[in-house]
Short mmCIF file of N, CA, C and O in Angstrom, two decimals:
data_model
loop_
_atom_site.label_atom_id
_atom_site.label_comp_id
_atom_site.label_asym_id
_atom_site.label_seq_id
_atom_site.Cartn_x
_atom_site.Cartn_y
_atom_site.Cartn_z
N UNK A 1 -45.28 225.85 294.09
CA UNK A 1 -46.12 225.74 295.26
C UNK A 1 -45.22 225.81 296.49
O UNK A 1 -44.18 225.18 296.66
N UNK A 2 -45.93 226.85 297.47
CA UNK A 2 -44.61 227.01 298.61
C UNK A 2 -44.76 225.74 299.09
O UNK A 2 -45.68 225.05 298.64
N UNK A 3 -43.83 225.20 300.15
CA UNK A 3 -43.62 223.97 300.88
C UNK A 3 -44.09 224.47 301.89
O UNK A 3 -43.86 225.63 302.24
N UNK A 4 -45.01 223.48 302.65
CA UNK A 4 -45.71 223.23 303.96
C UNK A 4 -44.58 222.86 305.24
O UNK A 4 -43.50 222.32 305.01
N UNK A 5 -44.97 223.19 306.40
CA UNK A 5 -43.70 222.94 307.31
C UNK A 5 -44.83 223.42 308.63
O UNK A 5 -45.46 224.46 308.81
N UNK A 6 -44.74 222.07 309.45
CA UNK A 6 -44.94 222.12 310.98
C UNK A 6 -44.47 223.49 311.86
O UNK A 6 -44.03 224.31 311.05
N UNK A 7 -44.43 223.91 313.00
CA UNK A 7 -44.01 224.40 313.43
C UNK A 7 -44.03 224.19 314.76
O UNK A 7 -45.12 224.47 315.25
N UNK A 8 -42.98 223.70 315.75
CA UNK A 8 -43.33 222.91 317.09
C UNK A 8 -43.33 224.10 317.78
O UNK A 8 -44.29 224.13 318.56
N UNK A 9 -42.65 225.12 317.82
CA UNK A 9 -42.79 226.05 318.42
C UNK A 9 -42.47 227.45 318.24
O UNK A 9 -41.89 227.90 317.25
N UNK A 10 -42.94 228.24 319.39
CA UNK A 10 -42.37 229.67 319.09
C UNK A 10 -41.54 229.92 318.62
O UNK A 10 -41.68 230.65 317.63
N UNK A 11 -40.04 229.45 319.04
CA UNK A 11 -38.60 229.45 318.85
C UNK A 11 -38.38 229.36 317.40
O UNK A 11 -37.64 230.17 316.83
N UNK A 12 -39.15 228.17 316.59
CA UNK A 12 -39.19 227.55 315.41
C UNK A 12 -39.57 228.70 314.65
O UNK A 12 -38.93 229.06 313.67
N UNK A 13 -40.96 229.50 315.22
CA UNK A 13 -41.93 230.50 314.05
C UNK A 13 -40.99 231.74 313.83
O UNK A 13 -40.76 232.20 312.72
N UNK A 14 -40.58 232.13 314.75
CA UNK A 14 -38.98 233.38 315.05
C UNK A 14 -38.12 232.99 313.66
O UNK A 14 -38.29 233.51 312.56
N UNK A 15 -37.53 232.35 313.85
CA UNK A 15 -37.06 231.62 313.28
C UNK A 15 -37.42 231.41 311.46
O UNK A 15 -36.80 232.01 310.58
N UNK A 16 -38.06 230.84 311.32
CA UNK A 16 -38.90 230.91 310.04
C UNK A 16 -39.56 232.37 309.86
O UNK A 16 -39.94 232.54 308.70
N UNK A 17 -39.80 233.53 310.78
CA UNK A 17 -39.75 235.53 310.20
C UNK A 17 -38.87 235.35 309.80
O UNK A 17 -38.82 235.25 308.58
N UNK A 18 -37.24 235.14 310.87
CA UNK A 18 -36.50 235.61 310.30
C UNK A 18 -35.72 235.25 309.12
O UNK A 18 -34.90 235.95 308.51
N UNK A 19 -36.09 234.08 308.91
CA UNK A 19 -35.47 233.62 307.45
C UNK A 19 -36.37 234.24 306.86
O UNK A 19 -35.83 235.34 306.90
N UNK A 20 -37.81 234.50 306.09
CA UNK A 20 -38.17 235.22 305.33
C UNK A 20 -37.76 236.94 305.40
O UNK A 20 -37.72 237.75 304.47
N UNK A 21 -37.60 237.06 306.30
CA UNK A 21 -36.71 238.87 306.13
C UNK A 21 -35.61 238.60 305.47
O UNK A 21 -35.31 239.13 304.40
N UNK A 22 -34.56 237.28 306.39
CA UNK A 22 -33.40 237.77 305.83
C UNK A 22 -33.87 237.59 303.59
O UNK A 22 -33.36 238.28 302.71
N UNK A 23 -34.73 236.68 303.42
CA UNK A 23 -34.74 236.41 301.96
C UNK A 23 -35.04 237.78 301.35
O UNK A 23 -34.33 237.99 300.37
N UNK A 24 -36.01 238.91 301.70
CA UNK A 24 -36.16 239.67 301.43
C UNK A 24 -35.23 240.73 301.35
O UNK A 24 -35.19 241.57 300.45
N UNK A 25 -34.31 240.62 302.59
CA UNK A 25 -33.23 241.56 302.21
C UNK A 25 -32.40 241.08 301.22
O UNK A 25 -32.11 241.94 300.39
N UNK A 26 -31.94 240.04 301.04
CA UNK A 26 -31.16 239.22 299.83
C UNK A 26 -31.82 239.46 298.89
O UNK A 26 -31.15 240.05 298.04
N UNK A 27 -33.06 239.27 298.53
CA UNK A 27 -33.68 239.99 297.21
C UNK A 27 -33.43 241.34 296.77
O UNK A 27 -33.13 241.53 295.59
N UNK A 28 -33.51 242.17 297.47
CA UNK A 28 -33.20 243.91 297.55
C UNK A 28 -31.76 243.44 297.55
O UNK A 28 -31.76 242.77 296.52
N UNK A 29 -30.66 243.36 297.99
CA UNK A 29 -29.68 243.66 297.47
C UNK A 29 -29.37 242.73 296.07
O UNK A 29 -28.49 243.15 295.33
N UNK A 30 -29.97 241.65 295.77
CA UNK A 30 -29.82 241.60 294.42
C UNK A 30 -30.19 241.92 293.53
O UNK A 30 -29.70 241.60 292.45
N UNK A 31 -31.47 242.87 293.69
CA UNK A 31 -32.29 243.25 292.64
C UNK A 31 -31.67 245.15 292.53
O UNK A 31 -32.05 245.83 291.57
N UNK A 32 -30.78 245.75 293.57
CA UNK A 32 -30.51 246.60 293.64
C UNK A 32 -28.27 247.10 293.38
O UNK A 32 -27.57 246.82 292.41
N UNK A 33 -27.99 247.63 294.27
CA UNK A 33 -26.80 248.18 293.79
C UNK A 33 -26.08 246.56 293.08
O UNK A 33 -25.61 246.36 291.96
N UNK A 34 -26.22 245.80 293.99
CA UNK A 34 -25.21 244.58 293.95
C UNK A 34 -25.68 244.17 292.36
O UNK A 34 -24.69 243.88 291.69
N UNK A 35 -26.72 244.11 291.75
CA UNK A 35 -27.19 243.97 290.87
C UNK A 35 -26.04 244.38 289.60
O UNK A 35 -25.33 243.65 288.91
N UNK A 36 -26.22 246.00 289.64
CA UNK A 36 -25.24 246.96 288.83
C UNK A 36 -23.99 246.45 288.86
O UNK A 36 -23.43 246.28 287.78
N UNK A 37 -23.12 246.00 290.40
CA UNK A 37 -21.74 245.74 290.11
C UNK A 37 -21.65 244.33 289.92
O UNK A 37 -20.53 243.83 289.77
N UNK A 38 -22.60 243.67 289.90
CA UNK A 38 -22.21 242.13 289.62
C UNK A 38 -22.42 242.09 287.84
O UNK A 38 -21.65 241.46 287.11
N UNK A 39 -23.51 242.83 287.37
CA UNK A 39 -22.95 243.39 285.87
C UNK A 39 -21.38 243.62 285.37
O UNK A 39 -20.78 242.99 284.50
N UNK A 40 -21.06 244.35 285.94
CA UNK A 40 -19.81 245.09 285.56
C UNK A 40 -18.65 243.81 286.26
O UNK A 40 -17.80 243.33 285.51
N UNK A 41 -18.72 243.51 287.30
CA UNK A 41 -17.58 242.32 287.45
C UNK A 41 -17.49 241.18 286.42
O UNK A 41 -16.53 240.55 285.99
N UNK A 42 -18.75 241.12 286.18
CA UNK A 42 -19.29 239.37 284.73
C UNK A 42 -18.97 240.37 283.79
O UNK A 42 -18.36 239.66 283.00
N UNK A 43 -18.93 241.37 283.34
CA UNK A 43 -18.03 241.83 281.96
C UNK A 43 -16.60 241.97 281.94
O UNK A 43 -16.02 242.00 280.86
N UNK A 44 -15.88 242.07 283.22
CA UNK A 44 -14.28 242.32 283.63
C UNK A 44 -14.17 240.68 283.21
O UNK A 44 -13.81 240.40 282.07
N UNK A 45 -14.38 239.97 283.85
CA UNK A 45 -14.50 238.46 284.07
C UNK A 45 -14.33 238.08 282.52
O UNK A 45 -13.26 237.87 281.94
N UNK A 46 -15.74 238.04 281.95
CA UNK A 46 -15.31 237.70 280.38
C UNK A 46 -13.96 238.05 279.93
O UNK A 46 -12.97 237.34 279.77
N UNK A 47 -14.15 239.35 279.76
CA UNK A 47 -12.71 240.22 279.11
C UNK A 47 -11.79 239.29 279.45
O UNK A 47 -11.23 238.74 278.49
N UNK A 48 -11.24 238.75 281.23
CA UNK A 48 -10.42 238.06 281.17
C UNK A 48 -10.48 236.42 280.70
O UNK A 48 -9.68 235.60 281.16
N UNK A 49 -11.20 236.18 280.03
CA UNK A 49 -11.36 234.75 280.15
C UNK A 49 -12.27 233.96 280.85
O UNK A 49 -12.69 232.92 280.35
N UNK A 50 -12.68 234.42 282.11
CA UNK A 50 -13.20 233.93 283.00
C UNK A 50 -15.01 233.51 282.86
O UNK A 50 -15.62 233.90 281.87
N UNK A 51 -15.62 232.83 283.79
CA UNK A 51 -16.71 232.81 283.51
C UNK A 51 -17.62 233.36 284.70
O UNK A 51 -17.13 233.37 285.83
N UNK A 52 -18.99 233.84 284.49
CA UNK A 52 -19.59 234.59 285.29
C UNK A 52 -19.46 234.01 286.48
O UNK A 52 -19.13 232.83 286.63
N UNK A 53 -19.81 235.05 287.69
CA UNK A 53 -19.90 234.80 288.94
C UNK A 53 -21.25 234.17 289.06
O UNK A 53 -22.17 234.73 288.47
N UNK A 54 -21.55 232.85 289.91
CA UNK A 54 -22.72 232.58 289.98
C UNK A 54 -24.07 233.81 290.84
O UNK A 54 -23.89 234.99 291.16
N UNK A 55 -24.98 233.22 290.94
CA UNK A 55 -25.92 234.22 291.64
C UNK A 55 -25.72 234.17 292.70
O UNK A 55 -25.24 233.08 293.04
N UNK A 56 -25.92 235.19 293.80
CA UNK A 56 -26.00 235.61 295.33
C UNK A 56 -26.83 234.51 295.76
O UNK A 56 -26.62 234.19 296.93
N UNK A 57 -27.66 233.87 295.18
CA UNK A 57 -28.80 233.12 296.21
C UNK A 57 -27.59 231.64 296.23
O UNK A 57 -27.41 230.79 297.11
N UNK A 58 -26.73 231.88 294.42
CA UNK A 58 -26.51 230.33 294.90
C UNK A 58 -25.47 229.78 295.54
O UNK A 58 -25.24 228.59 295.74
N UNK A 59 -24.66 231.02 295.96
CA UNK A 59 -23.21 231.33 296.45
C UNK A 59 -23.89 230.83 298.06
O UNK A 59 -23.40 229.91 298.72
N UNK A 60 -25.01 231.59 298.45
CA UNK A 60 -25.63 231.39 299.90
C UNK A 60 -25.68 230.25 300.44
O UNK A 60 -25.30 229.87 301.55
N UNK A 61 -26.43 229.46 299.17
CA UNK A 61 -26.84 228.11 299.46
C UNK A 61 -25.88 227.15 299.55
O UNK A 61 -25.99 226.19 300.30
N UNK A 62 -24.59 227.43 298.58
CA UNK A 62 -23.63 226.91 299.18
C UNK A 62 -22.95 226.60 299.92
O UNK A 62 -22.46 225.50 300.20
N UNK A 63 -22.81 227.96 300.48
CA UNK A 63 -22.02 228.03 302.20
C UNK A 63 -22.85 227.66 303.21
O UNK A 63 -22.37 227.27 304.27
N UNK A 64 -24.53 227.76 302.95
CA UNK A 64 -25.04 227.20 304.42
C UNK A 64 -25.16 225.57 304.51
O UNK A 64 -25.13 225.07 305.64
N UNK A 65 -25.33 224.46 303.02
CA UNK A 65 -24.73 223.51 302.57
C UNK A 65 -23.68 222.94 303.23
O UNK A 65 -23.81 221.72 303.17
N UNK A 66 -22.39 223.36 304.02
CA UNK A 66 -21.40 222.93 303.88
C UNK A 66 -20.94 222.81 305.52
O UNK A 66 -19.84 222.36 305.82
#
């Protein structure tokens, strides 16, 4: 269920487009090229030992987190 959220103002609603675009473009590039080479890096990765790269959304959430 999406989450409900006030909006005091214009500034705020701007704001809340542009976070749903930017999500949409983050979807398209993960569902697209980045998709293919994040395949192929998580198989280099194994080979070496290593363990997969987490997902694009959760790498995001990290850095805006911090």
């Amino acid at each position: 269920m999406p989450a409900i959220c006030l909006l005091s103002s214009d500034a705020d609603w701007k704001r809340y487009q542009r976070c749903g675009d930017l999500r949409q473009q983050i979807g398209a590039l993960q569902d697209g090229e980045y998709a293919a080479a994040k395949t192929e890096v998580d198989r280099l990765r194994q080979e070496l030992g290593q363990p997969p790269l987490p997902p694009l959304q959760a790498t995001l959430d990290e850095k805006t987190s911090q």
